[in-house]
mmCIF file of C-alpha atoms in Angstrom:
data_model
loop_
_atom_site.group_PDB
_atom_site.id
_atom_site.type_symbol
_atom_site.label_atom_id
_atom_site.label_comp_id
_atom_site.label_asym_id
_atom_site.label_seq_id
_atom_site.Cartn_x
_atom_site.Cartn_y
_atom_site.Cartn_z
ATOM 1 C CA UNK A 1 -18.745 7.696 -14.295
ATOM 2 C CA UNK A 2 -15.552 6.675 -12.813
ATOM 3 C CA UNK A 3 -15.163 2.721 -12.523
ATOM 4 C CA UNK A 4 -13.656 1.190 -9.235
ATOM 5 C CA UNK A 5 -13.214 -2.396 -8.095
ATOM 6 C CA UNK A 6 -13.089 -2.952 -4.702
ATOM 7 C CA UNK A 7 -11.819 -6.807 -4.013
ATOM 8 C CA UNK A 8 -11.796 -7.992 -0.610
ATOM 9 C CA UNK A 9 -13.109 -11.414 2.067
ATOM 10 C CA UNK A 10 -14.390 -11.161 5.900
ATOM 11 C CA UNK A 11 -17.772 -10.543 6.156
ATOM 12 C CA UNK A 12 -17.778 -7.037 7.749
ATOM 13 C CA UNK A 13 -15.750 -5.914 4.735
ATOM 14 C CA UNK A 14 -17.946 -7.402 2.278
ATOM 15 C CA UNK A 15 -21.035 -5.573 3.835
ATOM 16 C CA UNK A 16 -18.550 -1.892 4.176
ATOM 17 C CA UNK A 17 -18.278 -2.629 0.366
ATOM 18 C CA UNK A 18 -21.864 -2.625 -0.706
ATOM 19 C CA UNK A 19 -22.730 -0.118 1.853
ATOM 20 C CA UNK A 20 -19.745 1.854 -0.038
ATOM 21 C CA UNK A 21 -21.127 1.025 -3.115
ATOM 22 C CA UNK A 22 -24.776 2.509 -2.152
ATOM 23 C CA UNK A 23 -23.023 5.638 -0.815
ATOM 24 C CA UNK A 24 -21.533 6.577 -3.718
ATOM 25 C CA UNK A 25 -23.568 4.999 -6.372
ATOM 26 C CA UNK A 26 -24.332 8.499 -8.158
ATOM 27 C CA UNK A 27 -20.595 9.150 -8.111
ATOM 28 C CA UNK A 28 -18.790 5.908 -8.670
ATOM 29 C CA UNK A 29 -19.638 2.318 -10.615
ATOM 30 C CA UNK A 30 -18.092 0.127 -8.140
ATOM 31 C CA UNK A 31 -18.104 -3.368 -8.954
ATOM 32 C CA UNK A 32 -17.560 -5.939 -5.893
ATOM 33 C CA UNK A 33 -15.000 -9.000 -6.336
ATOM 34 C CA UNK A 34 -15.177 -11.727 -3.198
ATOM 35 C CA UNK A 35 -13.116 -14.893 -5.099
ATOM 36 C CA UNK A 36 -9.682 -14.971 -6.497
ATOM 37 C CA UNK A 37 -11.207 -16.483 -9.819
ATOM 38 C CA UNK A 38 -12.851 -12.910 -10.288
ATOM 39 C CA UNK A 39 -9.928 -11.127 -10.236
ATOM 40 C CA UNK A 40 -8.450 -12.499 -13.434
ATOM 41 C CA UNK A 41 -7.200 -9.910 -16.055
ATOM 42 C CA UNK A 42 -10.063 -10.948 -18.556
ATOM 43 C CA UNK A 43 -12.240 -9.597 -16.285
ATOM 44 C CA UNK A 44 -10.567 -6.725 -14.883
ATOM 45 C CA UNK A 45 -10.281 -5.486 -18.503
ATOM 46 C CA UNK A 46 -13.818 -5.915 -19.358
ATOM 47 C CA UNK A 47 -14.524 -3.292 -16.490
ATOM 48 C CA UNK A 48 -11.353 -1.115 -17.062
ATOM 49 C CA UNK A 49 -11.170 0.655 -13.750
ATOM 50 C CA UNK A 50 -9.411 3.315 -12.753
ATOM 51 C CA UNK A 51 -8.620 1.840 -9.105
ATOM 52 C CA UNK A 52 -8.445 -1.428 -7.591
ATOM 53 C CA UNK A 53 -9.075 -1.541 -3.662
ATOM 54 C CA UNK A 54 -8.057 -4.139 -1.811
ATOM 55 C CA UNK A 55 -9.002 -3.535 2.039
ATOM 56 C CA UNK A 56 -8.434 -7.558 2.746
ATOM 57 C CA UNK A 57 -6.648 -9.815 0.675
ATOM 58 C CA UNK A 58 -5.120 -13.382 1.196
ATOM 59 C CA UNK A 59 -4.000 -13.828 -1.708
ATOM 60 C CA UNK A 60 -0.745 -12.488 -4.621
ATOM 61 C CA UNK A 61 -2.083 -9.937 -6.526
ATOM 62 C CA UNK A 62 -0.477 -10.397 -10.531
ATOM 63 C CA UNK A 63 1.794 -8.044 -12.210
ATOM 64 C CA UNK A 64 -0.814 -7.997 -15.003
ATOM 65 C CA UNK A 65 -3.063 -5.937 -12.683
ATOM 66 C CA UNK A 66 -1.340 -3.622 -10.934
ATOM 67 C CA UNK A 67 1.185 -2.890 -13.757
ATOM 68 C CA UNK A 68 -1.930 -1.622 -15.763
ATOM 69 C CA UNK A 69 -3.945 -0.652 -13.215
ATOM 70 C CA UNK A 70 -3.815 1.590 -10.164
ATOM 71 C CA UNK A 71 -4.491 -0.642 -7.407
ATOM 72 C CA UNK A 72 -4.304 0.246 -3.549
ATOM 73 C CA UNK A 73 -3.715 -2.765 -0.562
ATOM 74 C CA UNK A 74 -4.400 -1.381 3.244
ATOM 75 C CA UNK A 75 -1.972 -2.506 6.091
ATOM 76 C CA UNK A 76 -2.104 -2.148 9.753
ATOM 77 C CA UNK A 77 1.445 -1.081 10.400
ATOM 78 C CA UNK A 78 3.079 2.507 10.189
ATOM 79 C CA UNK A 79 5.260 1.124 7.211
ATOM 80 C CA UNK A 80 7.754 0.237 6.311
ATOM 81 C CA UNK A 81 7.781 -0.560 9.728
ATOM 82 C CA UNK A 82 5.552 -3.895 10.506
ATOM 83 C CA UNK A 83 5.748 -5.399 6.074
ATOM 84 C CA UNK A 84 4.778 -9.554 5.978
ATOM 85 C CA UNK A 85 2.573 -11.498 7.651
ATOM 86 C CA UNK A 86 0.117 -11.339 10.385
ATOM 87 C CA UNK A 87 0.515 -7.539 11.405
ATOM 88 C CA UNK A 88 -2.142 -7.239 13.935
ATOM 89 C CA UNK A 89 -0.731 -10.409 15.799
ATOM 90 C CA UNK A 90 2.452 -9.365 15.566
ATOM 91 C CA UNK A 91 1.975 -5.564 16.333
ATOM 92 C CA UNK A 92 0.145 -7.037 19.940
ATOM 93 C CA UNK A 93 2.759 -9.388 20.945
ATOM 94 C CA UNK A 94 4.943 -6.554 21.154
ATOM 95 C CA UNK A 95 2.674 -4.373 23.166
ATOM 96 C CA UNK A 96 2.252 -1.559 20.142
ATOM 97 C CA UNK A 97 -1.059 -0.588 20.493
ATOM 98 C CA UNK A 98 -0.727 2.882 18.955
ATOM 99 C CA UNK A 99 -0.159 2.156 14.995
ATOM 100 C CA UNK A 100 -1.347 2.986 11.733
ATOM 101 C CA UNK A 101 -3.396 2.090 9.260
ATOM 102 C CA UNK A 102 -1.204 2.292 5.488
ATOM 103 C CA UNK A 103 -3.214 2.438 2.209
ATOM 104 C CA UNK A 104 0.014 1.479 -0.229
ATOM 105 C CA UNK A 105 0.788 1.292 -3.966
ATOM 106 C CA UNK A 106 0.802 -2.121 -4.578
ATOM 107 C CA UNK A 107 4.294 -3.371 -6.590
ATOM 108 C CA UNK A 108 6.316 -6.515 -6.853
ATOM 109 C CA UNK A 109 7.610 -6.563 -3.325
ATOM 110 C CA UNK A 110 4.982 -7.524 -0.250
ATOM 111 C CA UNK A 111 4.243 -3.977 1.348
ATOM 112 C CA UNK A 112 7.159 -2.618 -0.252
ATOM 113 C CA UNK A 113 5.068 0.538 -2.364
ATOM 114 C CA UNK A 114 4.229 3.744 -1.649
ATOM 115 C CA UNK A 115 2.346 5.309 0.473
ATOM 116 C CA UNK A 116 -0.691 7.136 -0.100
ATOM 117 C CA UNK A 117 -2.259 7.973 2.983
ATOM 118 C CA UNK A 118 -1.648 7.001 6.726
ATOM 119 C CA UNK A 119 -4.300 7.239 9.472
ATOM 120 C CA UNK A 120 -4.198 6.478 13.073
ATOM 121 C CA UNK A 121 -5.584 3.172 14.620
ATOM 122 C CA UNK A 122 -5.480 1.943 18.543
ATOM 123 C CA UNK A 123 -5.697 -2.025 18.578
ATOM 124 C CA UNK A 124 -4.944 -2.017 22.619
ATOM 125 C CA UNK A 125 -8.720 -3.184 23.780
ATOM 126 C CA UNK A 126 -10.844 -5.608 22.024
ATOM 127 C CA UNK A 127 -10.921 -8.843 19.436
ATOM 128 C CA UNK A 128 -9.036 -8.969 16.493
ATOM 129 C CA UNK A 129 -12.445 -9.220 15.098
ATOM 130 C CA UNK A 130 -13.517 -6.223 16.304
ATOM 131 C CA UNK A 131 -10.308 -4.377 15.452
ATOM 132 C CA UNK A 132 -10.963 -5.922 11.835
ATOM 133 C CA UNK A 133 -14.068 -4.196 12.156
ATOM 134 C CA UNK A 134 -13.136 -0.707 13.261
ATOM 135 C CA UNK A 135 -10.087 -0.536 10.466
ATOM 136 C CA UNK A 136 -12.415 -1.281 7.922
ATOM 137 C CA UNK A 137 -15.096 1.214 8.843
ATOM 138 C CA UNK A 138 -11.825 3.928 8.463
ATOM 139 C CA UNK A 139 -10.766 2.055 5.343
ATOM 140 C CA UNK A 140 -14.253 2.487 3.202
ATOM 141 C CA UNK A 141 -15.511 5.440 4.561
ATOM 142 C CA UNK A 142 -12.754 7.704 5.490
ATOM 143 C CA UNK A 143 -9.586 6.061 3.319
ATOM 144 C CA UNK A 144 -10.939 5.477 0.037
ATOM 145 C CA UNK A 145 -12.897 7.974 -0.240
ATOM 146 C CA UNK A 146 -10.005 10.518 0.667
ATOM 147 C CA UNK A 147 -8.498 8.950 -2.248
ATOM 148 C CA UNK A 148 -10.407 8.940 -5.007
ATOM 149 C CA UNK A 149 -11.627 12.484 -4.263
ATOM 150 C CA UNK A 150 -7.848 14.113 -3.166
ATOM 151 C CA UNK A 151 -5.491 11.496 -5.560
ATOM 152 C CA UNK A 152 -2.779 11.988 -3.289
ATOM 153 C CA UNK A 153 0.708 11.627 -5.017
ATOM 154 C CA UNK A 154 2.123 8.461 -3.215
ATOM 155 C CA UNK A 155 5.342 8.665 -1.249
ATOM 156 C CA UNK A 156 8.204 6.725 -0.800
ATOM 157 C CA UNK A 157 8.088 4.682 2.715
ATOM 158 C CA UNK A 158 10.601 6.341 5.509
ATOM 159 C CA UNK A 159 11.687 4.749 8.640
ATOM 160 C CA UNK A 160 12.886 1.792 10.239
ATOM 161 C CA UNK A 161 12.086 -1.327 8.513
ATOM 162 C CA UNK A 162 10.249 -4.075 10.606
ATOM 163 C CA UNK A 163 9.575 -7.492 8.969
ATOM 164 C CA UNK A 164 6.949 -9.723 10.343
ATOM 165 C CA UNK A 165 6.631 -13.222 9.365
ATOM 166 C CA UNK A 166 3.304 -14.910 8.991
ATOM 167 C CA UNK A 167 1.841 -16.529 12.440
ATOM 168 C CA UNK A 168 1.384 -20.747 11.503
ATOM 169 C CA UNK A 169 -1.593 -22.511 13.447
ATOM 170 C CA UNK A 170 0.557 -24.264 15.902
ATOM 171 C CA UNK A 171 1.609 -20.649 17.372
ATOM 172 C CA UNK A 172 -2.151 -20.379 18.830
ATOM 173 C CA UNK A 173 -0.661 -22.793 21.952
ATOM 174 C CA UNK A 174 -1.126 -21.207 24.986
ATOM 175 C CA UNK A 175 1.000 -23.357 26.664
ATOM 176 C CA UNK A 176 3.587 -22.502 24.209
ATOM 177 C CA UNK A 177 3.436 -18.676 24.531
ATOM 178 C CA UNK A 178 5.243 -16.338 26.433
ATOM 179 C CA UNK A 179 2.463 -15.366 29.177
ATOM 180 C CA UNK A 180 3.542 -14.043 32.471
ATOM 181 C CA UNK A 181 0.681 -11.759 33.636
ATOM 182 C CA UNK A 182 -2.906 -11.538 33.155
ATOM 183 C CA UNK A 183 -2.495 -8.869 30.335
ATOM 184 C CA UNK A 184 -0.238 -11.290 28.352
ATOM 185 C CA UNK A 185 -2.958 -13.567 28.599
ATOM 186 C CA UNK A 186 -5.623 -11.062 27.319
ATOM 187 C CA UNK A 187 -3.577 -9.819 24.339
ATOM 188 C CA UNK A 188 -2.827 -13.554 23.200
ATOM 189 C CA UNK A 189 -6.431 -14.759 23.346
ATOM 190 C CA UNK A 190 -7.684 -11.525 21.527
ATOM 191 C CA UNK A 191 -5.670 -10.979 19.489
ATOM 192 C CA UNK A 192 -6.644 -14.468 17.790
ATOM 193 C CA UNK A 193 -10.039 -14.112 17.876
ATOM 194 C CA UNK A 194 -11.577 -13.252 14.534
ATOM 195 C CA UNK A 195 -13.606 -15.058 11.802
ATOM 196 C CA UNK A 196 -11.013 -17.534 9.899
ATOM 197 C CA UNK A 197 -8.181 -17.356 12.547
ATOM 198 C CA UNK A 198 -6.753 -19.601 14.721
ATOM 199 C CA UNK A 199 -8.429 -19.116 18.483
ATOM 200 C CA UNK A 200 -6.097 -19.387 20.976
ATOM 201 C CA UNK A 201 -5.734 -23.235 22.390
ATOM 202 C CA UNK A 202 -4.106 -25.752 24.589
ATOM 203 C CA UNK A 203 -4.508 -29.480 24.834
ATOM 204 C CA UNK A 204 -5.262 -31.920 27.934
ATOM 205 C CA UNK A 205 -4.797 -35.193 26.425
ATOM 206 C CA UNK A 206 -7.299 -35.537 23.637
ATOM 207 C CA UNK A 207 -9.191 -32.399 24.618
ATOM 208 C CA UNK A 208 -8.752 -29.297 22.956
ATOM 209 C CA UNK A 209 -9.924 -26.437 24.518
ATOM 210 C CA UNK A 210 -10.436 -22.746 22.672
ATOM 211 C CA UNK A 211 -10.738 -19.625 23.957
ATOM 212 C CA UNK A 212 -12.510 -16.672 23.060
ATOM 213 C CA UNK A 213 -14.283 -13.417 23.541
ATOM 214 C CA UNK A 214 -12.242 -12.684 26.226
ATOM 215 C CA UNK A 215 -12.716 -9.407 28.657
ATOM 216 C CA UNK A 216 -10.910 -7.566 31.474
ATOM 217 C CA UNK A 217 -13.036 -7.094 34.658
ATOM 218 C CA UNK A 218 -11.477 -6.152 37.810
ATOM 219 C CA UNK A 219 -8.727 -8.323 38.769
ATOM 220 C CA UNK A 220 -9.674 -10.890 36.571
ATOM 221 C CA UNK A 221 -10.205 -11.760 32.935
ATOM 222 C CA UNK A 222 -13.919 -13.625 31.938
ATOM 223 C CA UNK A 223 -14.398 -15.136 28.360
ATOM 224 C CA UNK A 224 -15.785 -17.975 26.427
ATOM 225 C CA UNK A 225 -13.768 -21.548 26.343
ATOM 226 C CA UNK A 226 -15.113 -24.477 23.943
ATOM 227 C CA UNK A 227 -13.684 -28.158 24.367
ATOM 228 C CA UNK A 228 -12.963 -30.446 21.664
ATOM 229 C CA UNK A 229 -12.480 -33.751 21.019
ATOM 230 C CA UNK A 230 -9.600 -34.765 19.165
ATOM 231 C CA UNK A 231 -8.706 -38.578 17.993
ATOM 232 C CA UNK A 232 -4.764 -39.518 18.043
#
């Protein structure tokens, strides 16, 4: 039986990865890594797999592993348009809502490998969160398995090449941003909203108020706002 690790954090992919793993358990041994101490190359050669997923990771993956070992990382960007940091965030500021989701070789240079397999993904309506969500529904049950079953030759990336840099905490100030309309508004609040991330903010003195779950209706937008209180 074939032997896959699938390595990944956020909760919804954590529960895609055992559901994956009950899918396919007559097909595939899939063992689950959630910490960065797991994914040592002790360990990775006591399973010996023949493909290492990684559908959300935070962290560098070593030379040691992917040198030896086939091993796939997912991007939402139609690369090499969109490589670096904080591509959902950065894909929404600039009003792309039509992009891809790239399952790449994973090499030396960040989102630099080839490509095995693109498919399409809209992130113009709802929560980062939920975004999250939907991509990794496509990643575990349509992406991966397309690959281990098809082992498409990867390609070389074509096309422009985008660089993102990494959004830092500070960049969640709404009364920094560049809003002029109520959709700029929208985009910035949702966009931020997901488990780990930085909810959208500003500051009245020593309040600090965050916003989330935000939603069009009508002429107007409706959320959830929590206040804060903040010593100097």
């Amino acid at each position: 039986m074939k032997k896959v690790v699938i390595a990944t954090i956020k909760s919804w992919n954590i529960r895609n990865a055992y559901k994956f793993k009950e899918l396919y358990k007559d097909k595939y041994e899939v063992v689950i890594i959630t910490d960065k101490r797991e994914l040592s190359e002790k360990n990775i050669r006591s399973i010996n797999p023949e493909w290492i997923f990684f559908p959300h990771w935070s962290w560098i993956i070593p030379p040691e592993l992917y040198e030896k070992y086939t091993c796939v990382v997912f991007h939402i960007t139609d690369l090499p348009f969109g490589r670096g940091g904080s591509p959902l965030q950065n894909l929404i500021q600039r009003k792309i809502y039509h992009t891809k989701i790239s399952a790449i070789q994973v090499e030396e240079g960040i989102d630099t490998g080839k490509i095995y397999l693109k498919k399409d993904f809209y992130i113009g309506i709802g929560s980062a969160e939920e975004i999250f969500i939907a991509a990794s529904q496509i990643i575990f049950f349509d992406m991966i398995p397309y690959i281990l079953e098809n082992k498409p030759i990867p390609q070389a990336q074509e096309g422009e090449l985008i660089v993102f840099k990494r959004r830092r905490p500070e960049e969640s100030n709404l009364q920094k941003a560049e809003i002029k309309n109520l959709d700029d508004f929208y985009d910035f609040v949702r966009m931020l909203d997901a488990e780990g991330y930085p909810k959208a903010f500003f500051k009245i003195n020593n309040l600090k108020i965050e916003f989330s779950e935000v939603h069009k209706k009508s002429n107007k937008l409706v959320g959830r706002f929590e206040v804060f209180y903040e010593e100097n």
